[in-house]
C-alpha positions as a Markdown table, in Angstrom:
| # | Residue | x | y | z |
|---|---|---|---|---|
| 1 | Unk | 54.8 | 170.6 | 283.9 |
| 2 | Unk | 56.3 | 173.8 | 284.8 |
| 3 | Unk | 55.3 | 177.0 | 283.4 |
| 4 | Unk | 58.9 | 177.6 | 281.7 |
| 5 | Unk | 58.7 | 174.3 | 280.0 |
| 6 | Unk | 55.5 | 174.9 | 278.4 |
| 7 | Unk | 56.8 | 178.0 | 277.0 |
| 8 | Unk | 60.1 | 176.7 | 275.8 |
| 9 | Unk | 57.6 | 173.6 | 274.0 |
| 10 | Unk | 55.5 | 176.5 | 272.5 |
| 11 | Unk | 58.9 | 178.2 | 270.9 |
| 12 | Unk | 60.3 | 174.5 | 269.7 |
| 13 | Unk | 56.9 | 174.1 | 267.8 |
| 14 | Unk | 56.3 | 177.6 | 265.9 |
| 15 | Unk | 59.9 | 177.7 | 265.2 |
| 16 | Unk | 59.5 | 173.9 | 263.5 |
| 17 | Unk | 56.2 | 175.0 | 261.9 |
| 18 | Unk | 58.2 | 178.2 | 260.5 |
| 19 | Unk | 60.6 | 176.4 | 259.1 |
| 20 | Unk | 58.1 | 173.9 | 257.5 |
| 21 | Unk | 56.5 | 176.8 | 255.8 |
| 22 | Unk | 60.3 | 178.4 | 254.5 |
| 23 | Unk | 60.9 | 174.3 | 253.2 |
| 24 | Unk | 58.0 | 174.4 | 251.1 |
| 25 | Unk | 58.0 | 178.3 | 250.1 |
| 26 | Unk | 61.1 | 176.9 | 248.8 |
| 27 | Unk | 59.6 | 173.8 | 247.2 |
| 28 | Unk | 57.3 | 175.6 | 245.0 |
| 29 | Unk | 60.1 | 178.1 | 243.8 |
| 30 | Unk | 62.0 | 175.3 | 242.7 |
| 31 | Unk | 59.9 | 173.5 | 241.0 |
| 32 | Unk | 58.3 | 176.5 | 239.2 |
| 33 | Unk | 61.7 | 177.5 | 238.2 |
| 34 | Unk | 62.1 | 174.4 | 236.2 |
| 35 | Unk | 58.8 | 174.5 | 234.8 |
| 36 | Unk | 60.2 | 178.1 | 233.2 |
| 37 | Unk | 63.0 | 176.9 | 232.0 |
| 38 | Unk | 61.6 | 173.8 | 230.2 |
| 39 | Unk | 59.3 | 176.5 | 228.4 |
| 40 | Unk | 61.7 | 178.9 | 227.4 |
| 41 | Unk | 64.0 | 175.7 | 226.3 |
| 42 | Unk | 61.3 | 174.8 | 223.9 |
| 43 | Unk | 60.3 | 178.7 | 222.7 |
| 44 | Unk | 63.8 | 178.3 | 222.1 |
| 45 | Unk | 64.3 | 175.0 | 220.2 |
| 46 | Unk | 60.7 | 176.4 | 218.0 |
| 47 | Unk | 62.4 | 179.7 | 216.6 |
| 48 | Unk | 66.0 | 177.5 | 216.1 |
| 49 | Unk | 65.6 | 175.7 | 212.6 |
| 50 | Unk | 66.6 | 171.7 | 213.1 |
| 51 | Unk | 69.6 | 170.6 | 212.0 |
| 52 | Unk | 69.5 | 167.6 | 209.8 |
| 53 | Unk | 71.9 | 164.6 | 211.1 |
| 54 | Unk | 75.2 | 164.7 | 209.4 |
| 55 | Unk | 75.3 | 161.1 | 206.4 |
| 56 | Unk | 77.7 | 159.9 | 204.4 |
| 57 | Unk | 78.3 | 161.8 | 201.2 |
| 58 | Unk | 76.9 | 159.9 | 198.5 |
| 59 | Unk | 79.5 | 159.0 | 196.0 |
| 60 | Unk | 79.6 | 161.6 | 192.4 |
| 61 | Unk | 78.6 | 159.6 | 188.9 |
| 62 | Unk | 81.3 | 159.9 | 186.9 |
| 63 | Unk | 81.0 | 163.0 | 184.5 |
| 64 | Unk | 78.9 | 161.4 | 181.3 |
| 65 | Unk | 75.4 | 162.1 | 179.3 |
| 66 | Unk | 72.3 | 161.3 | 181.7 |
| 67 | Unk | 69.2 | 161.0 | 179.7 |
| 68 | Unk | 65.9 | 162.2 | 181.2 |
| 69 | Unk | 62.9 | 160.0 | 181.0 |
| 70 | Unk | 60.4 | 163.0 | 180.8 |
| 71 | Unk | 60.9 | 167.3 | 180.7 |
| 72 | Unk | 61.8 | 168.3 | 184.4 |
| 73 | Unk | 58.4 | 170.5 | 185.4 |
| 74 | Unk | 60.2 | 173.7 | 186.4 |
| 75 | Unk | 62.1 | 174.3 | 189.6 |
| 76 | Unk | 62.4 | 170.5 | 189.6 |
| 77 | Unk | 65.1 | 167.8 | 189.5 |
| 78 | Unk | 65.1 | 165.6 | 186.6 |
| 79 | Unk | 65.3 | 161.9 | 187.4 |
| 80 | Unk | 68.3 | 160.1 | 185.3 |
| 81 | Unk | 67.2 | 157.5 | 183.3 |
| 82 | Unk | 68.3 | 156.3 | 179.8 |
| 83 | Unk | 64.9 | 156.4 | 178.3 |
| 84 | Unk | 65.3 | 160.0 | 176.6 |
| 85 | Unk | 68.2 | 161.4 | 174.0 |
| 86 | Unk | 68.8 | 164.4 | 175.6 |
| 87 | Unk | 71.5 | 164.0 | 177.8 |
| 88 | Unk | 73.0 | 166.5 | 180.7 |
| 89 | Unk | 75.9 | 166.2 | 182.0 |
| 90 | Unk | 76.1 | 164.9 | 185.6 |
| 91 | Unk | 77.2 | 166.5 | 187.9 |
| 92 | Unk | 77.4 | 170.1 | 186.9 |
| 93 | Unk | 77.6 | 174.0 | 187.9 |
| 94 | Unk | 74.2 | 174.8 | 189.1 |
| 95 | Unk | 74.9 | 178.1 | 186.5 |
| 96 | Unk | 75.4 | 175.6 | 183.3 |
| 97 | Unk | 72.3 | 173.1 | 184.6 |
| 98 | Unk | 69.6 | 175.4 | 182.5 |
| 99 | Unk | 69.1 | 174.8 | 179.0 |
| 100 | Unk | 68.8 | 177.4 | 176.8 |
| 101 | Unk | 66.3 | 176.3 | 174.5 |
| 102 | Unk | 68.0 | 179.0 | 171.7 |
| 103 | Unk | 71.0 | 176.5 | 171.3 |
| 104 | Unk | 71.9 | 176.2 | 167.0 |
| 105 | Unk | 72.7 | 172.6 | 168.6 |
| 106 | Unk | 72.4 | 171.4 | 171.5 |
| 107 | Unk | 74.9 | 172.3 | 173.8 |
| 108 | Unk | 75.5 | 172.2 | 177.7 |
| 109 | Unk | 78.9 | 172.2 | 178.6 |
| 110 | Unk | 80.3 | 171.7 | 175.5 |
| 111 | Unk | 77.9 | 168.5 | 174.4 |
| 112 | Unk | 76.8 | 168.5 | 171.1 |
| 113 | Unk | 74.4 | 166.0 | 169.9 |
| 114 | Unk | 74.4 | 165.1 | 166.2 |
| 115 | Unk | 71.0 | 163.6 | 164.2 |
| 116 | Unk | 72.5 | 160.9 | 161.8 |
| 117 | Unk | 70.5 | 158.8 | 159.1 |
| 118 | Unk | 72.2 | 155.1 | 157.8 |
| 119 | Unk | 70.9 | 154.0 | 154.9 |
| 120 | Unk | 71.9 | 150.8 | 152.8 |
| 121 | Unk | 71.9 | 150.6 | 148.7 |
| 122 | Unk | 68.6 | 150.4 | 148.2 |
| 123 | Unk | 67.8 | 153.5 | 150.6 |
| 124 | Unk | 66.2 | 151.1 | 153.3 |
| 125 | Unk | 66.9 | 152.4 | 157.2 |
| 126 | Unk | 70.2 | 150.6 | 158.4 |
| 127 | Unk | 68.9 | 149.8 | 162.2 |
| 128 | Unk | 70.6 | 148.0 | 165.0 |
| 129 | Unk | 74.1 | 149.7 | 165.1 |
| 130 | Unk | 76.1 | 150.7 | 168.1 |
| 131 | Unk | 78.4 | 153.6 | 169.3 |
| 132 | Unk | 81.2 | 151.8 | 168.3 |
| 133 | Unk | 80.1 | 151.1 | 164.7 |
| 134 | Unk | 80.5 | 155.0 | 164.3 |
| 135 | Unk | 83.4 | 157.2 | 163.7 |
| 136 | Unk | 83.2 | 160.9 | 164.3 |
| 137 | Unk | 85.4 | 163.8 | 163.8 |
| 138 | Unk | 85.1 | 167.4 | 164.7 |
| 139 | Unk | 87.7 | 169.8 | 162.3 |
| 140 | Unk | 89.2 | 166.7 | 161.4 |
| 141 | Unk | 89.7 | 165.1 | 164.8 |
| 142 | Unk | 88.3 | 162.2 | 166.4 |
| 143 | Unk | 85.9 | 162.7 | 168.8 |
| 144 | Unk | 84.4 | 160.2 | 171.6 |
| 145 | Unk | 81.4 | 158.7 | 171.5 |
| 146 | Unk | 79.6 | 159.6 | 175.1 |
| 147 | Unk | 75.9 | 157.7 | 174.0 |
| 148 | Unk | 74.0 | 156.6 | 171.3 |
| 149 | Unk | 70.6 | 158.0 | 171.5 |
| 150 | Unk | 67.0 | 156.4 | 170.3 |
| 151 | Unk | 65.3 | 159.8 | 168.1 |
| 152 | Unk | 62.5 | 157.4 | 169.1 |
| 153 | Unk | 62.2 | 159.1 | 172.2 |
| 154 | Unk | 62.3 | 162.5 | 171.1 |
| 155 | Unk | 59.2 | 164.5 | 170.5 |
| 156 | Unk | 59.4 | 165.7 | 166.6 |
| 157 | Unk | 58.3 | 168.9 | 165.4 |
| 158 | Unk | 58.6 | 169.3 | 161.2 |
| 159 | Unk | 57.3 | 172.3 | 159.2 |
| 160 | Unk | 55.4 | 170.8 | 155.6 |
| 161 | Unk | 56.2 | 173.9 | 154.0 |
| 162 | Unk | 54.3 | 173.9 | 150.5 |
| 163 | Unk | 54.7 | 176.0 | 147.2 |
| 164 | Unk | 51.7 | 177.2 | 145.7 |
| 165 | Unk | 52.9 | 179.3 | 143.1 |
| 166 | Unk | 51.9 | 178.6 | 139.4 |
| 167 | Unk | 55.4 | 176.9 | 138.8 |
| 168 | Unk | 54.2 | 173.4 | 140.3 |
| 169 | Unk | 50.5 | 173.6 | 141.1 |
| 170 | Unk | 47.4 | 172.9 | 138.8 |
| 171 | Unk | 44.3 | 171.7 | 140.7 |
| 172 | Unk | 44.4 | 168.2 | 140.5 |
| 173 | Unk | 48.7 | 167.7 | 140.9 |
| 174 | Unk | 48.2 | 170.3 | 144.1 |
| 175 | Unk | 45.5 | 167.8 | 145.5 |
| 176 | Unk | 47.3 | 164.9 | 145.1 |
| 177 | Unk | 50.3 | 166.3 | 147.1 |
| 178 | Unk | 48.1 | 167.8 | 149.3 |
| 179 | Unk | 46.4 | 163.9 | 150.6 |
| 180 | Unk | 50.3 | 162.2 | 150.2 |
| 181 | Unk | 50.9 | 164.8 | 152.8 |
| 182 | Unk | 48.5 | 164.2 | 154.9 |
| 183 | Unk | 49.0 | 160.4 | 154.7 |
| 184 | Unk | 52.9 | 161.3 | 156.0 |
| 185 | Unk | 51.7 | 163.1 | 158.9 |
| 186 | Unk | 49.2 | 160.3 | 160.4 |
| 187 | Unk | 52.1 | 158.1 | 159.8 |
| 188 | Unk | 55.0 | 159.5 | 160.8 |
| 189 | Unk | 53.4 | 161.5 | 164.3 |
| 190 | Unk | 53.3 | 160.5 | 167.2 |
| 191 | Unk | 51.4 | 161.9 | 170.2 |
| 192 | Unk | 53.9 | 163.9 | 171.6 |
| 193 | Unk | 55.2 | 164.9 | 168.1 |
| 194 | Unk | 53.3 | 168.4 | 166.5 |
| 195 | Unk | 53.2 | 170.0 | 162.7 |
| 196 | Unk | 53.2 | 173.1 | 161.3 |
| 197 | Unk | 51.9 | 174.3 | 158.4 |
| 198 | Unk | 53.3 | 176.7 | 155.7 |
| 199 | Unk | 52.3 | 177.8 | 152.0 |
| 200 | Unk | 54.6 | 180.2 | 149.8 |
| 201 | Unk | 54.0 | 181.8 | 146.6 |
| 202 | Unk | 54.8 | 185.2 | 146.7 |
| 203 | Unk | 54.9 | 185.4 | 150.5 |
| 204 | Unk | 55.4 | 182.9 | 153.2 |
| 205 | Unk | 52.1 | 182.4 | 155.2 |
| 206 | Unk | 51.5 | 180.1 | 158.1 |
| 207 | Unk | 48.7 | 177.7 | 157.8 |
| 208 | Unk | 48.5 | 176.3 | 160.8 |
| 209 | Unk | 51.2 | 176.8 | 164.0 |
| 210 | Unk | 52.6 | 173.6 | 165.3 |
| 211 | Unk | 50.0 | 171.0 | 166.4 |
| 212 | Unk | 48.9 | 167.4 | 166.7 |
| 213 | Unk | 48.7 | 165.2 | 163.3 |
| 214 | Unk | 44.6 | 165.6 | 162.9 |
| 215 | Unk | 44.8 | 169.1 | 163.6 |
| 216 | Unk | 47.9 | 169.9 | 161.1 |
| 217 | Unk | 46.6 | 167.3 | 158.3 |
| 218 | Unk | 43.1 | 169.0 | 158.5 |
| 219 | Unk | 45.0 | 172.3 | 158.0 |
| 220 | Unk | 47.1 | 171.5 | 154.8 |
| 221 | Unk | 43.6 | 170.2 | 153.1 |
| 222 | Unk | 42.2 | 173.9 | 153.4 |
| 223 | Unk | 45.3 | 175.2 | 151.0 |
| 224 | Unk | 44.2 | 176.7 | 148.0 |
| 225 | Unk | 46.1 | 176.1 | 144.4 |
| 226 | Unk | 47.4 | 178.8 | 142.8 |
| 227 | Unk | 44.5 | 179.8 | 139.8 |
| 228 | Unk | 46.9 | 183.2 | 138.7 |
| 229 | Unk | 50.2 | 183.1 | 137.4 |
| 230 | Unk | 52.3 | 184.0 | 140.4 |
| 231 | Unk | 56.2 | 184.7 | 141.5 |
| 232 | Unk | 57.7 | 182.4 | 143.7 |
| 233 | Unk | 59.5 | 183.5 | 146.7 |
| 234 | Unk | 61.1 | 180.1 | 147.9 |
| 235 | Unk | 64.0 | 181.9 | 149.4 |
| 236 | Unk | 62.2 | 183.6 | 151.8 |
| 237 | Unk | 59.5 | 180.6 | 152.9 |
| 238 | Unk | 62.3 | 178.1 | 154.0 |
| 239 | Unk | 63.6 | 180.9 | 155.9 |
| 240 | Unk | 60.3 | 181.7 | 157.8 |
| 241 | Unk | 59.8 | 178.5 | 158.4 |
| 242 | Unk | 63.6 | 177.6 | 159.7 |
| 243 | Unk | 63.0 | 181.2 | 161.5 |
| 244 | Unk | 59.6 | 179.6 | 163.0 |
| 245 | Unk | 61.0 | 176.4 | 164.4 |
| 246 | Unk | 64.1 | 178.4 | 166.1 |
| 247 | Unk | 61.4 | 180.4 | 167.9 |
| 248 | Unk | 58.8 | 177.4 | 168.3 |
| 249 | Unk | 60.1 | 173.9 | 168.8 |
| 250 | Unk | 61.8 | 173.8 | 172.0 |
| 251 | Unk | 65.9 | 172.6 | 172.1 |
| 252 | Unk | 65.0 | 169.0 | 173.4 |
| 253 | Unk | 63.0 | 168.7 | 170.4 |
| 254 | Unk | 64.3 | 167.1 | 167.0 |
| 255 | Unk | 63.3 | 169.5 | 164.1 |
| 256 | Unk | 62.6 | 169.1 | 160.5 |
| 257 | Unk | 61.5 | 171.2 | 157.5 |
| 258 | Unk | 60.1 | 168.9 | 154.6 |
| 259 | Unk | 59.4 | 171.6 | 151.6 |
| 260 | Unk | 57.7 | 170.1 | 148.9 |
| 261 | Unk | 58.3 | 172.3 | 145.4 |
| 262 | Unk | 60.5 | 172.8 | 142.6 |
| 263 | Unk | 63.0 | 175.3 | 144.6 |
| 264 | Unk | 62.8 | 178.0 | 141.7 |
| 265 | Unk | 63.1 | 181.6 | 143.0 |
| 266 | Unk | 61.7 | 184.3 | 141.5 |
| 267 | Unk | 60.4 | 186.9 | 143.8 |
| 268 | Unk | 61.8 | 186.7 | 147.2 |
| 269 | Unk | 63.6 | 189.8 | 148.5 |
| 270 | Unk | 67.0 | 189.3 | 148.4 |
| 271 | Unk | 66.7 | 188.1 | 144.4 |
| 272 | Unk | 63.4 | 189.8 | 143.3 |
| 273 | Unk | 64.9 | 193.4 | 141.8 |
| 274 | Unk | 67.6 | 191.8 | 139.7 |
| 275 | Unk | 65.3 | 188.9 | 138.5 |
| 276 | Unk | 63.3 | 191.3 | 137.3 |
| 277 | Unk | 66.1 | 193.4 | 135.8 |
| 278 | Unk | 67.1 | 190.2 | 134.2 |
| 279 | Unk | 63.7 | 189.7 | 132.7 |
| 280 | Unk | 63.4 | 193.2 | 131.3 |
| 281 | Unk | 67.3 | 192.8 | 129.5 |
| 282 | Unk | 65.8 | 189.7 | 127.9 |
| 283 | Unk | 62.8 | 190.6 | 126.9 |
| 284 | Unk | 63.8 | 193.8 | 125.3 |
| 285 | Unk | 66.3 | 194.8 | 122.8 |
| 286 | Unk | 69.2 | 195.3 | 124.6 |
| 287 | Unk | 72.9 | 194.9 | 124.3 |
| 288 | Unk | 74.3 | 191.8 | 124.6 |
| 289 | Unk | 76.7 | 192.7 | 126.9 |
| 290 | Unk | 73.6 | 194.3 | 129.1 |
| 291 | Unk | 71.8 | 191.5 | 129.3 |
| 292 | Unk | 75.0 | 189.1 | 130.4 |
| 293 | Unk | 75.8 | 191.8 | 133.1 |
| 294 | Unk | 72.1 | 191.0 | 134.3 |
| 295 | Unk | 72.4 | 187.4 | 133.9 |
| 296 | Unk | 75.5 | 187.1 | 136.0 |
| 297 | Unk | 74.3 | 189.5 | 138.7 |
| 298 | Unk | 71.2 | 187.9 | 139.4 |
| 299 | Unk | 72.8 | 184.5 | 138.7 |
| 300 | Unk | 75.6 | 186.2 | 142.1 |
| 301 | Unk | 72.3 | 186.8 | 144.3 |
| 302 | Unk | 71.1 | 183.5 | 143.8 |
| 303 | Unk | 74.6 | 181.9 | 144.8 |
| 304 | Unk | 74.5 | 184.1 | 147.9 |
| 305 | Unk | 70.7 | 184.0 | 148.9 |
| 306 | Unk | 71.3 | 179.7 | 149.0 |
| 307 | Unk | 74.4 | 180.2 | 150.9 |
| 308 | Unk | 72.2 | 182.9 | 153.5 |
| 309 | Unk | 69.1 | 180.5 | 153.6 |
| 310 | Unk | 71.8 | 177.3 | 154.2 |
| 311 | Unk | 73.4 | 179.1 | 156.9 |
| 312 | Unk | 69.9 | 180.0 | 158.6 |
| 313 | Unk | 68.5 | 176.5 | 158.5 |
| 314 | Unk | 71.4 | 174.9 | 160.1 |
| 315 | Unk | 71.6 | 177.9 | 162.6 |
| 316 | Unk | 67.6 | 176.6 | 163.5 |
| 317 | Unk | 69.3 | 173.2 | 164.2 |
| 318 | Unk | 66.9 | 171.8 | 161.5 |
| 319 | Unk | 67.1 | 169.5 | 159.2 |
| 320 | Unk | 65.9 | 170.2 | 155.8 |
| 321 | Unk | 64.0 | 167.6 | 153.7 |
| 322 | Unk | 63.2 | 168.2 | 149.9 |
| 323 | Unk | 60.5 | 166.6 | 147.4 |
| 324 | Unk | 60.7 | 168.0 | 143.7 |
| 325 | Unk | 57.5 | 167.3 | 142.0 |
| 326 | Unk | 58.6 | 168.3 | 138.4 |
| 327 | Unk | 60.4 | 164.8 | 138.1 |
| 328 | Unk | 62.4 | 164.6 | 134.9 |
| 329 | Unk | 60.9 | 167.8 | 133.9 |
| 330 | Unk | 64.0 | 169.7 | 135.9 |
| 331 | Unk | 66.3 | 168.6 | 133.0 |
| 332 | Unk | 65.0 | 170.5 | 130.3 |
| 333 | Unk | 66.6 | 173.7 | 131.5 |
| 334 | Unk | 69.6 | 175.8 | 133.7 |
| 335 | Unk | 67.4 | 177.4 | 136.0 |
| 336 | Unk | 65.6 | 174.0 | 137.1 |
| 337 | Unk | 68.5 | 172.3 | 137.6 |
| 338 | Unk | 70.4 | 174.7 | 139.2 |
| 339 | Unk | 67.1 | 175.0 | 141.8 |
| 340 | Unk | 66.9 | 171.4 | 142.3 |
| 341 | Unk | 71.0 | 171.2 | 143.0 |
| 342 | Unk | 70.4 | 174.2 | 145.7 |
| 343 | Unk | 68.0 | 172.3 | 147.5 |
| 344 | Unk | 70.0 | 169.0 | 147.9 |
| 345 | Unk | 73.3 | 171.4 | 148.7 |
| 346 | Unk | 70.7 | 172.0 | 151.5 |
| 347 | Unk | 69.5 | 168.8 | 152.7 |
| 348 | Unk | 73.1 | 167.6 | 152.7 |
| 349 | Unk | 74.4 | 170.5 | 154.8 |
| 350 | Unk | 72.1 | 169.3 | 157.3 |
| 351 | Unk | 71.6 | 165.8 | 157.6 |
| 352 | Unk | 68.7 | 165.4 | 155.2 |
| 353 | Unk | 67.5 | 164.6 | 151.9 |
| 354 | Unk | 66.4 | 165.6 | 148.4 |
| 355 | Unk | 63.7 | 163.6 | 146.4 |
| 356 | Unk | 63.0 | 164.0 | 142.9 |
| 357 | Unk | 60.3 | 161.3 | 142.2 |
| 358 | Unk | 59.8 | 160.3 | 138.3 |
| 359 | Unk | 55.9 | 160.0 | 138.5 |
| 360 | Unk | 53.5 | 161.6 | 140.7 |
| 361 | Unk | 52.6 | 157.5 | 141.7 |
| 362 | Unk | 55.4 | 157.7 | 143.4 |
| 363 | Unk | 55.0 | 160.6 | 146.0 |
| 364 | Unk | 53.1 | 158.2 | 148.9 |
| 365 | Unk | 56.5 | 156.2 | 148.4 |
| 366 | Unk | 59.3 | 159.5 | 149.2 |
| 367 | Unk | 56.8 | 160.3 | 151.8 |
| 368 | Unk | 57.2 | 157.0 | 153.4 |
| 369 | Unk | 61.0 | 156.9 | 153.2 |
| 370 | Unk | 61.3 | 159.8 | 154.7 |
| 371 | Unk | 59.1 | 158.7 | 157.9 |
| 372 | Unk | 61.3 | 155.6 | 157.9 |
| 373 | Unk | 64.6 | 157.7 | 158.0 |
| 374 | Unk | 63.3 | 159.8 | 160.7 |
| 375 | Unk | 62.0 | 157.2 | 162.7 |
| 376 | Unk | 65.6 | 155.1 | 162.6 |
| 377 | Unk | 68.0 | 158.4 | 163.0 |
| 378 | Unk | 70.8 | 157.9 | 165.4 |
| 379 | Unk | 71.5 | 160.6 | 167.9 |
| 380 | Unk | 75.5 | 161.0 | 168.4 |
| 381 | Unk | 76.3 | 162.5 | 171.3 |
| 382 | Unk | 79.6 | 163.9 | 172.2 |
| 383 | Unk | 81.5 | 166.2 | 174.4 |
| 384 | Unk | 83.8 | 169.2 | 172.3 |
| 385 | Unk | 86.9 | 170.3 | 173.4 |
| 386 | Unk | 86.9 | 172.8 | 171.3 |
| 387 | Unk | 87.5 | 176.6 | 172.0 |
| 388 | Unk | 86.3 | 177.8 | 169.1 |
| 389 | Unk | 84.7 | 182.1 | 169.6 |
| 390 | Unk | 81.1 | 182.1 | 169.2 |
| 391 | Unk | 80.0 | 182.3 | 165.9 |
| 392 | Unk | 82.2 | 180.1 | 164.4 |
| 393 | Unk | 81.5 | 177.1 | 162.0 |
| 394 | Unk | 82.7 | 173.7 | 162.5 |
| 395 | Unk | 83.1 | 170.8 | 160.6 |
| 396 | Unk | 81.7 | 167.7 | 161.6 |
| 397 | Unk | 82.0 | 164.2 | 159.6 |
| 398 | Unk | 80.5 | 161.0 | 160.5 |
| 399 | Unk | 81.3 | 157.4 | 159.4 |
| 400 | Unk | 80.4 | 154.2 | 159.9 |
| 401 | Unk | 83.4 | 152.0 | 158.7 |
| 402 | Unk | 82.0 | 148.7 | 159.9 |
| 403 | Unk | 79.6 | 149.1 | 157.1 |
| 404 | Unk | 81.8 | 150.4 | 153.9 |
| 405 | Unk | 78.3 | 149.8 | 151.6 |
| 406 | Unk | 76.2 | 152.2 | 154.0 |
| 407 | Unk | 75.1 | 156.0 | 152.9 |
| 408 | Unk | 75.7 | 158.5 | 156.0 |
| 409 | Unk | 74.1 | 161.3 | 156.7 |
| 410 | Unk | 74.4 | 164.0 | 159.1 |
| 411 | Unk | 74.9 | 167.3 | 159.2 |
| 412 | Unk | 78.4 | 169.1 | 158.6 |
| 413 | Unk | 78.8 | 171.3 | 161.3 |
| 414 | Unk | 77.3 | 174.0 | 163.8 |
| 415 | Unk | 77.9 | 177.3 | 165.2 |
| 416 | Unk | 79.3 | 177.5 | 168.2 |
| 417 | Unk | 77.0 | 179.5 | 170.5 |
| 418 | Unk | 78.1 | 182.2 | 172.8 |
C-alpha cells in the first residue's frame, strides 16, 4: 500500500470518528432538551389550578318549602329532607339563604309559617288532618298551602312565667302550682326542647335562663311566696319575658310563654302613677268628679298598656298561654274580670289559650291540655305575596271547613319585617 493511500485512509477515519462525536454531541442535546421541557411542563401544570371536567347541569327543584332534618353547622349546606318544619325555599339568592333569627315570624322570601291548634268540643287535640283540610287567608285572601309541618319536630322553648305577688299566692296554693308546674315540664320537654324561668311581683326577675326540663323544674321549686303584701307588675313581666325569648330562642325554634296568675296590674310602669292616683282619689275625700277623672284615666292606661304588651308578644313570634288560679273568684269584681278578659284577648291574638280552672284539683289537668295542644299544633306554611312596608300588621285567618264542629286557633297576624 502506497504511502498516499495510507494517508487518504487516515483522513477517511478521523473525519468518520469526528462526525461520530458531532452525532452524539447532538444526541445528548436532544434528549436533554426534552427532559427540560417535560419539567417546566409539569412546574407549569403544578402552579395552574385543574379544571374540573364540564357535567351535565343538574336539573333546579321546583321553587317550594325544603325542610331540614337538623340545623346546618355554619358555612355548611343543609341536606333537604322533610323531617324538620322549617322550610327554605329552594333554590334561592345566596343573599336571602341566611336566616335572620330576629324574624317577628318566620320569614325568607316572603314564607311565613303559622302555629295552629285544632281542638274538638270537648277540648281534645284534633290530629291526623292534611293541608287540604285547612283554609287560610291573608287580609282576606286565600292563600296556598306550600306544607304542612309536624311542631313535633321542632325544638320548643316556653317561658313559665310566675306571679308571686300577694294577689294569688299563700304558701301552700304557691306550692301546689309550683309541683303542677314542674309535672308540665317533665311532660311536655323533650331533649332538644329548653325552659326558662320567670317570677314577677313588683319586678320581673329571671329564675333560671332557658335550659333542659331537670334543670328548669329544679329552678321553679326554689321560688319563694310572697310573705308581704306586694304590687303586682304583670304588665311589665310578660313583656320581659316576650322581650327574653326574642333575644334567646333562636327563629327555627317554636316559642311559648305560659304565665300562670290572675293578670291584675298594679304597679308596672306604664300604669303604676295613675293606679296610685286612683287609690289616693278613693281613699280620700274627694270630689266625685276627681275621683271618676282618676278612674277613667288609669282605666285608658290599662286599655293601652294590654294593647302595648299584645303588640310585643306577637312581635316575639310567641304564643302566649294563660292559667288563672282565682277560679270563680274573678267574678266578684270589675277589675278581676276585666284582667282575666286582657289575658285571653292575649292568648287569642296569638294562637294560644286562657285557663281559668274552678278548683285548684284541677291545675295537673290545664297543665296537661296544654302539653297536648302543643304537642299536636299544625305548622301552616305559606308563601305571601304581599307588599306590605315593614312594620305593618296583617291579618291572618285560618279554618278548617272539613270539620265545621272544630275550635281553631292561630294567631291573627304579623308584622312584616324590614
Amino acid at each position: 500500500m502506497t504511502f498516499a493511500v495510507k494517508r487518504r485512509m487516515k483522513k477517511t477515519i478521523s473525519l468518520a470518528l469526528l462526525v461520530a462525536v458531532a452525532l452524539a454531541f447532538l444526541l445528548q442535546e436532544t434528549t436533554l432538551g426534552g427532559q427540560t421541557a417535560t419539567r417546566r411542563s409539569r412546574r407549569a401544570n403544578a402552579l395552574t389550578p385543574p379544571q374540573p371536567t364540564p357535567t351535565p347541569q343538574a336539573q333546579q327543584p321546583a321553587r317550594g318549602p325544603q325542610l331540614p332534618a337538623t340545623t346546618p353547622k355554619p358555612n355548611a349546606t343543609p341536606a333537604p329532607s322533610t323531617s324538620s318544619p322549617i322550610p327554605a325555599p329552594s333554590p334561592v339568592p345566596a343573599d336571602e339563604a341566611a336566616i335572620d333569627d330576629d324574624e317577628v315570624i318566620r320569614v325568607n322570601s316572603n314564607l311565613v309559617v303559622v302555629p295552629v291548634s285544632v281542638t274538638n268540643e270537648q277540648g281534645e287535640a284534633v290530629q291526623g288532618l292534611q293541608a287540604a283540610d285547612f283554609r287560610l287567608e291573608e287580609e282576606g285572601r286565600a292563600q296556598e298551602i306550600a306544607q304542612l309541618g309536624d311542631a313535633e319536630q321542632v325544638p320548643l322553648d316556653i317561658v313559665v312565667l310566675f306571679d308571686v305577688s300577694s294577689s294569688v299566692t299563700s304558701k301552700s296554693f304557691f306550692e301546689f302550682q309550683q309541683q303542677a308546674a314542674v309535672r308540665f315540664l317533665k311532660q311536655v320537654l323533650k331533649p332538644t326542647d329548653r325552659a326558662a324561668i320567670f317570677a314577677f311581683g313588683q319586678q320581673a326577675n329571671l329564675v333560671q335562663g332557658l335550659a333542659a326540663a331537670d334543670v328548669a323544674a329544679t329552678k321553679v321549686l326554689t321560688i319563694p311566696a310572697a310573705t308581704v303584701s306586694t304590687g303586682t307588675a304583670f304588665y311589665d313581666g310578660v313583656a320581659a319575658a316576650a322581650k327574653y325569648l326574642a333575644q334567646n330562642a333562636p327563629a327555627r325554634h317554636r316559642r311559648v310563654l305560659l304565665v300562670i296568675s290572675d293578670g291584675e296590674d298594679n304597679f308596672s310602669d306604664r300604669t303604676r302613677e295613675a293606679s296610685i292616683a286612683e287609690y289616693e282619689a278613693q281613699m280620700k275625700e274627694t270630689p266625685a268628679q276627681v275621683r271618676v277623672a282618676a278612674r277613667r284615666r288609669q282605666e285608658g292606661l290599662h286599655r293601652q298598656a294590654i294593647t302595648d304588651v299584645q303588640r310585643e308578644v306577637q312581635g316575639a313570634d310567641v304564643v302566649f298561654y294563660s292559667i288563672n288560679p282565682s277560679g270563680s273568684a274573678i267574678r266578684l269584681n270589675e277589675i278581676s274580670t276585666r284582667a282575666q278578659n286582657n289575658m285571653k284577648q292575649i292568648a287569642d291574638a296569638t294562637g294560644g289559650n286562657s285557663f281559668v280552672p274552678e278548683r285548684l284539683e284541677n291545675l295537673d289537668a290545664v297543665f296537661r291540655q296544654i302539653a297536648n295542644e302543643l304537642r299536636a299544633q299544625y305548622l301552616l306554611q305559606y308563601y305571601s305575596n304581599s307588599d306590605a312596608p315593614a312594620g305593618r300588621f296583617l291579618n291572618i285567618k285560618v279554618a278548617v271547613p272539613t270539620r265545621p264542629a272544630t275550635r281553631v286557633r292561630a294567631r291573627q297576624g304579623y308584622y312584616v319585617k324590614k
